[in-house]
CSV table of C-alpha atoms in Angstrom, one decimal:
chain,number,residue,atom,x,y,z
A,1,UNK,CA,10.4,-21.3,5.6
A,2,UNK,CA,10.0,-18.9,2.6
A,3,UNK,CA,11.5,-15.4,2.7
A,4,UNK,CA,8.0,-13.9,2.4
A,5,UNK,CA,6.7,-16.0,5.4
A,6,UNK,CA,9.7,-14.9,7.5
A,7,UNK,CA,9.0,-11.2,6.7
A,8,UNK,CA,5.3,-11.7,7.4
A,9,UNK,CA,5.9,-13.4,10.7
A,10,UNK,CA,8.1,-10.5,11.8
A,11,UNK,CA,5.5,-7.9,10.6
A,12,UNK,CA,2.7,-9.7,12.6
A,13,UNK,CA,4.8,-9.9,15.7
A,14,UNK,CA,5.6,-6.2,15.5
A,15,UNK,CA,1.9,-5.4,15.4
A,16,UNK,CA,0.7,-7.5,18.3
A,17,UNK,CA,0.5,-4.5,20.8
A,18,UNK,CA,-1.1,-2.3,18.2
A,19,UNK,CA,-3.7,-4.8,17.1
A,20,UNK,CA,-4.7,-5.3,20.8
A,21,UNK,CA,-5.2,-1.6,21.1
A,22,UNK,CA,-7.1,-1.4,17.8
A,23,UNK,CA,-9.4,-4.2,18.8
A,24,UNK,CA,-10.1,-2.6,22.1
A,25,UNK,CA,-11.2,0.6,20.4
A,26,UNK,CA,-13.5,-1.1,18.0
A,27,UNK,CA,-11.3,-1.3,14.9
A,28,UNK,CA,-10.8,-4.5,12.7
A,29,UNK,CA,-9.6,-2.7,9.6
A,30,UNK,CA,-5.8,-2.3,9.4
A,31,UNK,CA,-2.6,-3.1,7.4
A,32,UNK,CA,-1.0,-6.3,8.3
A,33,UNK,CA,2.0,-6.2,5.9
A,34,UNK,CA,3.4,-3.0,4.4
A,35,UNK,CA,5.7,-4.7,1.9
A,36,UNK,CA,7.8,-1.7,0.7
A,37,UNK,CA,9.0,-1.2,4.3
A,38,UNK,CA,8.9,-4.8,5.6
A,39,UNK,CA,10.7,-6.9,3.0
A,40,UNK,CA,8.5,-7.4,-0.1
A,41,UNK,CA,8.1,-4.3,-2.2
A,42,UNK,CA,4.8,-4.0,-4.1
A,43,UNK,CA,2.9,-6.3,-1.7
A,44,UNK,CA,0.2,-5.1,0.8
A,45,UNK,CA,-1.9,-7.2,3.0
A,46,UNK,CA,-4.9,-5.6,4.7
A,47,UNK,CA,-7.6,-6.7,7.0
A,48,UNK,CA,-11.1,-5.2,6.4
A,49,UNK,CA,-13.4,-6.8,9.0
A,50,UNK,CA,-14.0,-10.4,7.9
A,51,UNK,CA,-12.0,-10.0,4.8
A,52,UNK,CA,-8.2,-10.3,4.0
A,53,UNK,CA,-7.2,-8.2,1.0
A,54,UNK,CA,-3.9,-9.1,-0.6
A,55,UNK,CA,-2.7,-6.8,-3.4
A,56,UNK,CA,0.4,-6.9,-5.6
A,57,UNK,CA,1.6,-3.9,-7.6
A,58,UNK,CA,4.9,-5.2,-9.1
A,59,UNK,CA,4.9,-8.9,-9.4
A,60,UNK,CA,2.2,-11.6,-8.9
A,61,UNK,CA,2.3,-14.0,-6.0
A,62,UNK,CA,2.3,-17.7,-6.7
A,63,UNK,CA,-0.8,-19.6,-5.4
A,64,UNK,CA,1.3,-21.4,-2.8
A,65,UNK,CA,2.7,-18.1,-1.5
A,66,UNK,CA,-0.8,-16.5,-1.3
A,67,UNK,CA,-2.4,-19.5,0.5
A,68,UNK,CA,0.5,-19.9,2.9
A,69,UNK,CA,0.3,-16.2,3.8
A,70,UNK,CA,-3.5,-16.5,4.3
A,71,UNK,CA,-3.1,-19.5,6.5
A,72,UNK,CA,-0.3,-17.8,8.6
A,73,UNK,CA,-2.4,-14.7,9.2
A,74,UNK,CA,-5.6,-16.5,10.1
A,75,UNK,CA,-3.7,-18.6,12.6
A,76,UNK,CA,-2.0,-15.6,14.1
A,77,UNK,CA,-5.2,-13.6,14.4
A,78,UNK,CA,-7.3,-16.7,15.3
A,79,UNK,CA,-9.8,-15.5,12.6
A,80,UNK,CA,-11.0,-17.4,9.5
A,81,UNK,CA,-10.7,-14.4,7.2
A,82,UNK,CA,-12.2,-14.4,3.7
A,83,UNK,CA,-9.4,-14.1,1.1
A,84,UNK,CA,-9.5,-11.7,-1.9
A,85,UNK,CA,-6.4,-11.3,-4.1
A,86,UNK,CA,-6.2,-8.3,-6.4
A,87,UNK,CA,-3.2,-8.3,-8.7
A,88,UNK,CA,-2.5,-4.8,-9.9
A,89,UNK,CA,0.9,-5.4,-11.5
A,90,UNK,CA,-0.3,-5.4,-15.1
A,91,UNK,CA,-2.2,-3.1,-17.4
A,92,UNK,CA,-1.7,0.4,-16.0
A,93,UNK,CA,-2.4,-0.9,-12.4
A,94,UNK,CA,-5.9,-2.1,-13.2
A,95,UNK,CA,-7.1,-5.0,-11.0
A,96,UNK,CA,-6.9,-8.3,-12.8
A,97,UNK,CA,-10.4,-9.6,-12.4
A,98,UNK,CA,-9.8,-12.9,-14.2
A,99,UNK,CA,-8.4,-14.4,-11.0
A,100,UNK,CA,-5.7,-16.7,-12.6
A,101,UNK,CA,-4.0,-17.3,-9.3
A,102,UNK,CA,-6.9,-17.6,-6.9
A,103,UNK,CA,-10.6,-17.1,-7.6
A,104,UNK,CA,-12.2,-15.6,-4.5
A,105,UNK,CA,-15.1,-17.4,-2.9
A,106,UNK,CA,-18.5,-15.6,-3.5
A,107,UNK,CA,-18.8,-14.8,0.2
A,108,UNK,CA,-15.5,-12.9,0.1
A,109,UNK,CA,-16.9,-10.6,-2.7
A,110,UNK,CA,-20.2,-10.0,-0.9
A,111,UNK,CA,-21.0,-6.6,0.7
A,112,UNK,CA,-19.3,-6.8,4.1
A,113,UNK,CA,-18.9,-4.6,7.1
A,114,UNK,CA,-15.6,-3.5,8.7
A,115,UNK,CA,-15.2,-1.4,11.8
A,116,UNK,CA,-13.0,1.6,12.8
A,117,UNK,CA,-13.2,3.6,16.0
A,118,UNK,CA,-16.5,1.7,16.7
A,119,UNK,CA,-18.1,2.8,13.4
A,120,UNK,CA,-19.4,0.6,10.6
A,121,UNK,CA,-17.9,0.9,7.1
A,122,UNK,CA,-18.9,-0.7,3.8
A,123,UNK,CA,-16.3,-3.3,2.6
A,124,UNK,CA,-16.1,-4.6,-1.0
A,125,UNK,CA,-13.2,-6.7,-2.2
A,126,UNK,CA,-14.1,-5.7,-5.8
A,127,UNK,CA,-16.0,-2.6,-7.1
A,128,UNK,CA,-15.8,-0.4,-10.2
A,129,UNK,CA,-12.8,1.5,-8.8
A,130,UNK,CA,-9.3,0.3,-8.1
A,131,UNK,CA,-8.7,1.2,-4.4
A,132,UNK,CA,-10.3,-0.2,-1.3
A,133,UNK,CA,-13.3,1.8,0.0
A,134,UNK,CA,-11.4,2.9,3.1
A,135,UNK,CA,-7.9,4.2,3.1
A,136,UNK,CA,-6.3,2.8,6.2
A,137,UNK,CA,-3.4,5.2,6.5
A,138,UNK,CA,-5.8,8.0,7.3
A,139,UNK,CA,-7.2,6.2,10.4
A,140,UNK,CA,-5.4,8.5,12.8
A,141,UNK,CA,-6.8,11.6,11.1
A,142,UNK,CA,-10.3,10.2,11.3
A,143,UNK,CA,-9.8,9.5,14.9
A,144,UNK,CA,-8.6,13.1,15.6
A,145,UNK,CA,-11.7,14.4,13.8
A,146,UNK,CA,-13.9,12.2,15.9
A,147,UNK,CA,-12.3,13.4,19.0
A,148,UNK,CA,-12.3,17.2,18.2
A,149,UNK,CA,-15.5,17.8,16.2
A,150,UNK,CA,-18.2,18.2,18.9
A,151,UNK,CA,-20.4,21.1,18.2
A,152,UNK,CA,-18.4,22.1,15.0
A,153,UNK,CA,-19.4,22.4,11.4
A,154,UNK,CA,-17.2,20.1,9.3
A,155,UNK,CA,-16.3,20.2,5.6
A,156,UNK,CA,-14.8,17.0,4.2
A,157,UNK,CA,-13.1,17.8,0.8
A,158,UNK,CA,-12.2,15.1,-1.7
A,159,UNK,CA,-14.4,13.1,0.6
A,160,UNK,CA,-14.1,9.7,-1.3
A,161,UNK,CA,-16.4,7.4,0.7
A,162,UNK,CA,-16.9,10.0,3.5
A,163,UNK,CA,-14.9,8.2,6.3
A,164,UNK,CA,-13.9,11.6,7.7
A,165,UNK,CA,-17.5,12.8,7.6
A,166,UNK,CA,-18.7,9.8,9.4
A,167,UNK,CA,-16.0,10.2,12.1
A,168,UNK,CA,-17.2,13.9,12.5
A,169,UNK,CA,-20.8,12.8,12.8
A,170,UNK,CA,-19.8,10.3,15.5
A,171,UNK,CA,-17.9,13.1,17.3
A,172,UNK,CA,-21.2,15.0,17.5
A,173,UNK,CA,-20.4,17.7,14.9
A,174,UNK,CA,-23.2,20.2,14.4
A,175,UNK,CA,-23.1,19.7,10.7
A,176,UNK,CA,-21.1,17.6,8.3
A,177,UNK,CA,-20.7,18.3,4.5
A,178,UNK,CA,-19.0,15.8,2.2
A,179,UNK,CA,-17.8,17.0,-1.1
A,180,UNK,CA,-16.5,14.8,-3.9
A,181,UNK,CA,-16.7,14.7,-7.8
A,182,UNK,CA,-17.6,11.0,-8.1
A,183,UNK,CA,-21.2,10.0,-7.6
A,184,UNK,CA,-20.1,6.4,-6.8
A,185,UNK,CA,-17.9,7.5,-4.0
A,186,UNK,CA,-20.7,9.5,-2.4
A,187,UNK,CA,-23.0,6.6,-2.8
A,188,UNK,CA,-20.8,4.5,-0.7
A,189,UNK,CA,-20.6,7.4,1.8
A,190,UNK,CA,-24.4,7.3,2.0
A,191,UNK,CA,-24.2,3.6,2.6
A,192,UNK,CA,-21.8,4.2,5.4
A,193,UNK,CA,-24.2,6.7,6.9
A,194,UNK,CA,-27.0,4.1,6.7
A,195,UNK,CA,-24.8,1.6,8.4
A,196,UNK,CA,-24.6,3.9,11.4
A,197,UNK,CA,-28.3,4.9,11.9
A,198,UNK,CA,-27.9,6.5,15.3
A,199,UNK,CA,-25.6,9.3,13.8
A,200,UNK,CA,-27.0,12.5,12.3
A,201,UNK,CA,-27.7,12.7,8.6
A,202,UNK,CA,-24.7,14.1,6.6
A,203,UNK,CA,-24.8,16.4,3.6
A,204,UNK,CA,-23.4,15.2,0.3
A,205,UNK,CA,-22.4,17.5,-2.6
A,206,UNK,CA,-21.3,16.1,-5.9
A,207,UNK,CA,-19.1,18.6,-7.6
A,208,UNK,CA,-15.7,19.3,-9.0
A,209,UNK,CA,-13.5,20.7,-6.2
A,210,UNK,CA,-12.6,24.1,-7.8
A,211,UNK,CA,-16.1,25.6,-8.4
A,212,UNK,CA,-17.4,24.3,-5.1
A,213,UNK,CA,-14.5,25.5,-2.9
A,214,UNK,CA,-14.3,28.8,-4.7
A,215,UNK,CA,-18.0,29.5,-4.1
A,216,UNK,CA,-17.7,28.5,-0.4
A,217,UNK,CA,-14.7,30.8,-0.1
A,218,UNK,CA,-16.4,33.7,-1.8
A,219,UNK,CA,-14.1,33.7,-4.8
A,220,UNK,CA,-15.0,34.0,-8.5
A,221,UNK,CA,-15.0,31.0,-10.8
A,222,UNK,CA,-12.6,31.9,-13.7
A,223,UNK,CA,-13.6,30.9,-17.2
A,224,UNK,CA,-10.7,29.8,-19.5
A,225,UNK,CA,-10.4,31.9,-22.6
A,226,UNK,CA,-12.5,30.5,-25.4
A,227,UNK,CA,-13.9,27.7,-23.3
A,228,UNK,CA,-17.4,27.3,-21.8
A,229,UNK,CA,-17.4,25.8,-18.4
A,230,UNK,CA,-19.5,22.7,-17.7
A,231,UNK,CA,-22.5,23.1,-15.3
A,232,UNK,CA,-21.9,22.9,-11.6
A,233,UNK,CA,-23.9,23.1,-8.4
A,234,UNK,CA,-24.5,26.6,-7.1
A,235,UNK,CA,-23.4,27.0,-3.5
A,236,UNK,CA,-23.6,29.9,-1.0
A,237,UNK,CA,-20.5,31.4,0.6
A,238,UNK,CA,-19.9,29.5,3.8
A,239,UNK,CA,-17.1,28.9,6.4
A,240,UNK,CA,-16.6,25.8,8.5
A,241,UNK,CA,-15.1,25.3,11.9
A,242,UNK,CA,-13.1,22.2,10.8
A,243,UNK,CA,-12.0,21.5,7.2
A,244,UNK,CA,-10.2,18.4,5.9
A,245,UNK,CA,-8.3,18.7,2.6
A,246,UNK,CA,-7.1,15.3,1.3
A,247,UNK,CA,-6.6,15.6,-2.5
A,248,UNK,CA,-5.4,12.9,-4.9
A,249,UNK,CA,-1.9,13.3,-6.3
A,250,UNK,CA,-3.1,14.5,-9.7
A,251,UNK,CA,-6.3,15.1,-11.5
A,252,UNK,CA,-7.5,17.5,-14.2
A,253,UNK,CA,-10.8,18.9,-15.2
A,254,UNK,CA,-12.3,21.9,-17.1
A,255,UNK,CA,-12.1,23.9,-13.9
A,256,UNK,CA,-8.5,23.3,-12.9
A,257,UNK,CA,-5.7,20.8,-12.2
A,258,UNK,CA,-4.9,19.0,-8.9
A,259,UNK,CA,-1.1,18.7,-8.7
A,260,UNK,CA,0.3,18.1,-5.3
A,261,UNK,CA,3.9,18.3,-6.5
A,262,UNK,CA,3.8,21.6,-8.4
A,263,UNK,CA,0.7,23.5,-7.2
A,264,UNK,CA,-0.6,22.6,-3.8
A,265,UNK,CA,-1.3,26.3,-3.2
A,266,UNK,CA,-4.2,26.4,-5.6
A,267,UNK,CA,-6.0,23.8,-3.5
A,268,UNK,CA,-4.9,25.2,-0.2
A,269,UNK,CA,-5.9,28.9,-0.6
A,270,UNK,CA,-9.6,28.5,-1.1
A,271,UNK,CA,-9.7,25.8,1.6
A,272,UNK,CA,-8.1,28.3,4.0
A,273,UNK,CA,-10.7,30.9,3.1
A,274,UNK,CA,-13.5,28.4,3.7
A,275,UNK,CA,-12.2,27.8,7.3
A,276,UNK,CA,-13.7,29.9,10.0
A,277,UNK,CA,-11.7,32.2,12.2
A,278,UNK,CA,-10.2,30.2,15.1
A,279,UNK,CA,-11.0,27.1,13.0
A,280,UNK,CA,-8.9,24.0,12.1
A,281,UNK,CA,-7.7,23.0,8.6
A,282,UNK,CA,-6.3,19.5,8.3
A,283,UNK,CA,-4.4,19.2,5.1
A,284,UNK,CA,-2.8,16.0,3.6
A,285,UNK,CA,-0.2,15.3,0.9
A,286,UNK,CA,0.2,11.6,-0.2
A,287,UNK,CA,3.0,12.2,-2.7
A,288,UNK,CA,6.1,10.3,-1.5
A,289,UNK,CA,8.5,12.5,-3.4
A,290,UNK,CA,7.4,15.6,-1.4
A,291,UNK,CA,9.4,16.0,1.8
A,292,UNK,CA,7.5,16.9,5.0
A,293,UNK,CA,9.7,19.8,5.9
A,294,UNK,CA,9.5,21.4,2.5
A,295,UNK,CA,5.8,21.0,2.2
A,296,UNK,CA,5.1,22.2,5.8
A,297,UNK,CA,7.1,25.4,5.0
A,298,UNK,CA,5.1,25.9,1.8
A,299,UNK,CA,1.8,25.5,3.6
A,300,UNK,CA,2.7,27.9,6.4
A,301,UNK,CA,4.0,30.5,4.0
A,302,UNK,CA,0.9,30.2,1.8
A,303,UNK,CA,-1.4,30.8,4.9
A,304,UNK,CA,0.6,33.7,6.0
A,305,UNK,CA,0.5,35.4,2.6
A,306,UNK,CA,-3.2,34.9,2.4
A,307,UNK,CA,-3.7,36.7,5.8
A,308,UNK,CA,-4.7,33.5,7.6
A,309,UNK,CA,-1.5,32.9,9.7
A,310,UNK,CA,-1.3,29.5,11.5
A,311,UNK,CA,-1.2,29.8,15.3
A,312,UNK,CA,-0.2,26.2,15.8
A,313,UNK,CA,0.8,23.4,13.4
A,314,UNK,CA,0.8,19.7,14.5
A,315,UNK,CA,2.1,16.8,12.4
A,316,UNK,CA,-0.1,13.7,12.6
A,317,UNK,CA,1.7,10.5,11.5
A,318,UNK,CA,0.0,7.4,10.3
A,319,UNK,CA,-0.3,4.6,12.8
A,320,UNK,CA,2.3,1.9,13.3
A,321,UNK,CA,0.8,-0.5,10.8
A,322,UNK,CA,2.3,1.8,8.2
A,323,UNK,CA,5.9,1.8,9.2
A,324,UNK,CA,8.5,4.0,7.6
A,325,UNK,CA,12.3,3.2,7.9
A,326,UNK,CA,13.3,6.8,7.2
A,327,UNK,CA,10.5,8.4,9.2
A,328,UNK,CA,9.1,10.0,6.1
A,329,UNK,CA,5.9,8.1,5.2
A,330,UNK,CA,4.2,9.0,1.9
A,331,UNK,CA,1.1,10.3,3.7
A,332,UNK,CA,1.8,13.6,5.4
A,333,UNK,CA,-0.9,15.3,7.6
A,334,UNK,CA,-0.8,18.7,9.1
A,335,UNK,CA,-3.3,20.0,11.6
A,336,UNK,CA,-3.4,23.8,11.3
A,337,UNK,CA,-5.0,25.9,14.1
A,338,UNK,CA,-5.9,29.2,12.4
């Protein structure tokens, strides 16, 4: 038996109880192998409904390794999953779409549907972006939002494909607003809404984060010296009962820079001001080099200085399909009761 198959068998056995729980709650999207922590750095294997998505970030798998892993997983789950292999080890982490190792069957690349917390989500093995359309490590946060959003207005910042917004709508939120810069991301979010027709219609705002959140928070939009700002949607000042802030590690625009390592405060301050009194702000940091204790202290200090002290702070860890040997997973989530 190969070293990879041994590691994969152990990972599947460790997930048996979790998978039974997930299937019971209506979830068939989860990580089956988290290579950096389970014996094969740079390899991830995820299930998205009827699809098995294998991705490599450091070194390609051989065809035999890939097909052996696929066969092992299908047998363990008793599911004939459609295989998609995306090699992201070359060319600045772009997906190799030439499929030199394994050309996916056409059915595997069709528009498919996966499920989480009983909701339907669009699944595509390949699309214009790099990442899957649903980030699985945020599942617990989406579940928390679904459970705690009844009657509340919800703002989903850096919404990506609007999974958090969909969870809020399923939790009977009074209003759901998804904000993201990318039109393609919001288009998938709208698809997700249409895949769940019994839920209320969500709001979608395509905008750079900084002008949008500063308007919602009642703050001026600063113009850099000698530079004319691009156009942006005009928004009224508004506070929300529940706000989720899940920014990328780094991004730059004419309005500002997203930098989770050096300047989380510039993202956090207006998000705090856009959160209503007695509201909840869920903030995330996915940068592995940032320690939870240090970041938590920074967040609490920033809130206190802004006059929005935190009454209670809860740490929400990813589920067990994202194991962490040192107890410090890259994705860190804080639930702040203001």
